C-alpha positions as a printed Julia matrix, in Angstrom:
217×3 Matrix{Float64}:
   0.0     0.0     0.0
   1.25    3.18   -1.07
   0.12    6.91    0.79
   0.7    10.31   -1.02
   0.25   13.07    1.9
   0.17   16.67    2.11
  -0.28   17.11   -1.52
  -2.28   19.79   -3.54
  -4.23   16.9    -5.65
  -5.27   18.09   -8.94
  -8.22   15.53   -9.6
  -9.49   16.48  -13.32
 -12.9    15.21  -11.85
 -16.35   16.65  -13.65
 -15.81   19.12  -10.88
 -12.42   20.31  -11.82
 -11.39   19.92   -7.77
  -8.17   20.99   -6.5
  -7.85   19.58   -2.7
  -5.34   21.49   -0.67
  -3.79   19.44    2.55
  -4.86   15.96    0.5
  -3.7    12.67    0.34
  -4.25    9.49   -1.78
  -4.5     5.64   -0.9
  -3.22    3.29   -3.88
  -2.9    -0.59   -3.7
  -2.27   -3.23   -6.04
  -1.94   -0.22   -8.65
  -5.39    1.24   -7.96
  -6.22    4.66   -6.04
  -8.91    3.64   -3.33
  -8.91    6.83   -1.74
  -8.64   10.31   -3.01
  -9.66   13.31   -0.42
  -8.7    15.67    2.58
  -5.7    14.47    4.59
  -8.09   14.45    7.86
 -10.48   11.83    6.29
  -7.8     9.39    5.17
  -8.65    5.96    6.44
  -6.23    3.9     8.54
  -2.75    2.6     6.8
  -0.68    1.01    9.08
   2.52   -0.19    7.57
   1.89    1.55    4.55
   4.71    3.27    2.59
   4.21    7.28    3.03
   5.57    9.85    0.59
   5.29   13.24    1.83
   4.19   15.65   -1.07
   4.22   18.78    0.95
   4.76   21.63   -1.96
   4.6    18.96   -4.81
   1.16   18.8    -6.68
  -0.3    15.42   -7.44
  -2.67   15.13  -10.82
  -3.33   11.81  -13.43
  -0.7    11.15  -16.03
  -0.87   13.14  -19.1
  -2.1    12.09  -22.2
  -0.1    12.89  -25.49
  -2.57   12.35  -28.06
  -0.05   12.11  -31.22
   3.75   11.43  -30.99
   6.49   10.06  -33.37
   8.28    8.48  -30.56
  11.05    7.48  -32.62
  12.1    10.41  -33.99
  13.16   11.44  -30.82
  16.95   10.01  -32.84
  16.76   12.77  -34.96
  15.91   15.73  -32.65
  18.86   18.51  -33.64
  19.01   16.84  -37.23
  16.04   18.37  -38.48
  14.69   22.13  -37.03
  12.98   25.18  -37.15
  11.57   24.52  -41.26
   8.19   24.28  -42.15
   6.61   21.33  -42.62
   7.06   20.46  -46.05
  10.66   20.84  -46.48
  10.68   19.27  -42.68
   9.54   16.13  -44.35
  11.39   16.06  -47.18
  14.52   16.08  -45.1
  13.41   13.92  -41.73
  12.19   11.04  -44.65
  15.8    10.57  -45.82
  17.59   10.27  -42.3
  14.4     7.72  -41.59
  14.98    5.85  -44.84
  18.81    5.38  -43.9
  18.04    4.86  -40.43
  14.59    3.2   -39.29
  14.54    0.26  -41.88
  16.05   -1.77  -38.97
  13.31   -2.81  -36.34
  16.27   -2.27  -33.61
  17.08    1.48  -34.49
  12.92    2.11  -34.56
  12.93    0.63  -30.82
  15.88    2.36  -29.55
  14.34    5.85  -30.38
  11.35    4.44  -29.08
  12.45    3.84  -25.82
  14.16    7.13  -26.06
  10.79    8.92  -26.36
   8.57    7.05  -24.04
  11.42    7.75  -21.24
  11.22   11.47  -22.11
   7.26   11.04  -21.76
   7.36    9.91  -18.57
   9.67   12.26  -17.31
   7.03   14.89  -18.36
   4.42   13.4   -16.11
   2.9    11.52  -19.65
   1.42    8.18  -19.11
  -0.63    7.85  -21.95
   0.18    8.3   -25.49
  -0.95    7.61  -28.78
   2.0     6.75  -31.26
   2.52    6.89  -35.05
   5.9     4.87  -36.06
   7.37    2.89  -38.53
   7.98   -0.82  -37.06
   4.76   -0.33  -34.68
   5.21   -4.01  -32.92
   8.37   -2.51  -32.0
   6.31    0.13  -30.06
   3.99   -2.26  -28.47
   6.96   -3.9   -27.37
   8.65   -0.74  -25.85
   5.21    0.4   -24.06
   4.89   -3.06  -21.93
   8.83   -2.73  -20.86
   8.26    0.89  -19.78
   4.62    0.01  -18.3
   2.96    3.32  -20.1
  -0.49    3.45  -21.54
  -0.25    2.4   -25.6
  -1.81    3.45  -28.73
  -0.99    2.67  -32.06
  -1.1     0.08  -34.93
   0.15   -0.45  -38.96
   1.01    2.67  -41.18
  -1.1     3.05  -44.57
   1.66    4.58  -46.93
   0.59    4.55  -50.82
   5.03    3.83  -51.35
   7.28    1.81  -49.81
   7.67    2.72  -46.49
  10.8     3.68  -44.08
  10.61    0.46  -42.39
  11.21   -1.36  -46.13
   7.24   -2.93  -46.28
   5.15   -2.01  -49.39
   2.13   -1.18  -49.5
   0.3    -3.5   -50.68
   1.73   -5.9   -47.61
  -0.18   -2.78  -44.86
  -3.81   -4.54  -44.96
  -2.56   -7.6   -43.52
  -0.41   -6.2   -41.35
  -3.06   -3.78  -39.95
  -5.03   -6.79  -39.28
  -2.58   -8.5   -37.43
  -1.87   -6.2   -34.92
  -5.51   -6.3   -33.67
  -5.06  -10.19  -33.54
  -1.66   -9.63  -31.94
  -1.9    -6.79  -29.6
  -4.02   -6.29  -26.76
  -3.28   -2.31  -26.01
  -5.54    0.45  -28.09
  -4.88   -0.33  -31.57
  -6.04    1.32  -34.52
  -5.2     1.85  -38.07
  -3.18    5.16  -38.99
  -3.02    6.01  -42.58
   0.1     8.53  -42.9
  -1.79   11.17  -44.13
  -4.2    12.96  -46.77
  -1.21   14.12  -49.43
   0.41   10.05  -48.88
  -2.63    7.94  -48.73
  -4.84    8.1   -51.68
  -8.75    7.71  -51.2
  -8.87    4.14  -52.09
  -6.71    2.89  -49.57
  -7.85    5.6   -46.79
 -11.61    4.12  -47.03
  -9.46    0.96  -46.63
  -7.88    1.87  -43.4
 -11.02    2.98  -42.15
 -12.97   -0.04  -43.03
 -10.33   -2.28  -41.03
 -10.51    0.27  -37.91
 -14.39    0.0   -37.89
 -14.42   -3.99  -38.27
 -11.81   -4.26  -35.3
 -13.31   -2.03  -32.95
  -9.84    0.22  -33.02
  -9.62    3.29  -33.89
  -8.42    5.73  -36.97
  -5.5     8.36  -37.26
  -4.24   10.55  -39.8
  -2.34   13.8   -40.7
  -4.67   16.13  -42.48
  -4.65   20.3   -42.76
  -1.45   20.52  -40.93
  -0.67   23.59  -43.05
  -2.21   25.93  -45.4
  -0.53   23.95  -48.19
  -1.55   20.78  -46.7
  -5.0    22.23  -47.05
């Protein structure tokens, strides 16, 4: 049994409460008690943190990340999109065909994640069982599944092999998985309605870049 006291507790409740002087009762990786300090129930032999000046509040939730390109951060700045790509798609192309180098930069994102208080993310990557994979080791909250890319993509699978694939992650996965065409300008319609119609027989859900930019759009 773990006991958070003297914490400002930032609940995110339907109420939006902030309790000052709180404190928080977790076991077995569930909260059972979230209040005021003077209503916590007994806990001998529990371990105590004391959170005086420290605010406690749920995980964040980063609702689209390229986790692996966390390898290429100083490699590729300040452009606009467009050009962005065009430059960040050759480093991937010489780096992320290998399923190690896409986990490495994995792990190298989810650890910045959580150092930002994120414990939930939703992740678009090349080699996604490699993400899966890196999620379960680093116990974080996972989203993600099979790229739709209309050529062959960075992790050296065409595209006619990305139905199949999509499918078996649902089979093969049991985090949040979805299908996540790359985008509107990389995905034509064809294989868009595709994606979609996989998503919607699996139960997952759908992701895609579109409008990003005023060329985009």
């Amino acid at each position: 049994m773990l006991v958070v006291k003297n914490a400002t507790i930032v609940t995110c409740n339907d109420d939006h409460a902030v309790i000052e002087k709180g404190a928080l009762v977790a076991r077995g990786g569930r909260l059972t008690f979230v209040g005021r300090q003077q209503d916590l129930p007994p806990h001998g032999g529990a371990q105590i943190i004391d959170a005086r000046g420290d605010i406690v509040m749920p995980g964040l939730i980063n609702m689209h990340a390229h986790c692996g390109d966390s390898l290429f951060r100083g490699l590729v700045e300040d452009l606009p999109l467009e050009p962005w790509l065009q430059t960040v798609w050759k480093a991937e192309a010489a780096i992320l065909r290998s399923r190690e180098n896409c986990a490495l930069g994995t792990r190298l994102g989810i650890a910045e994640l959580l150092l930002g208080g994120v414990t939930c993310v939703m992740d678009m990557f090349w080699h996604c069982e490699t993400g899966f994979e890196a999620a379960r080791e680093a116990d974080i909250r996972w989203a993600s599944g099979e790229i739709f890319f209309d050529m062959p993509g960075m992790d050296g699978h065409q595209p006619e092999e990305r139905p199949d694939r999509a499918r078996a992650m649902f089979d093969q996965h049991d985090e949040l998985v979805g299908v996540l065409p790359h985008g509107t300008y990389t995905v034509g319609p064809e294989n868009l309605k595709l994606a979609g119609d996989i998503s919607r027989r699996h139960g997952g859900f759908f992701c895609t870049h579109a409008a990003e930019t005023a060329q985009e759009q």
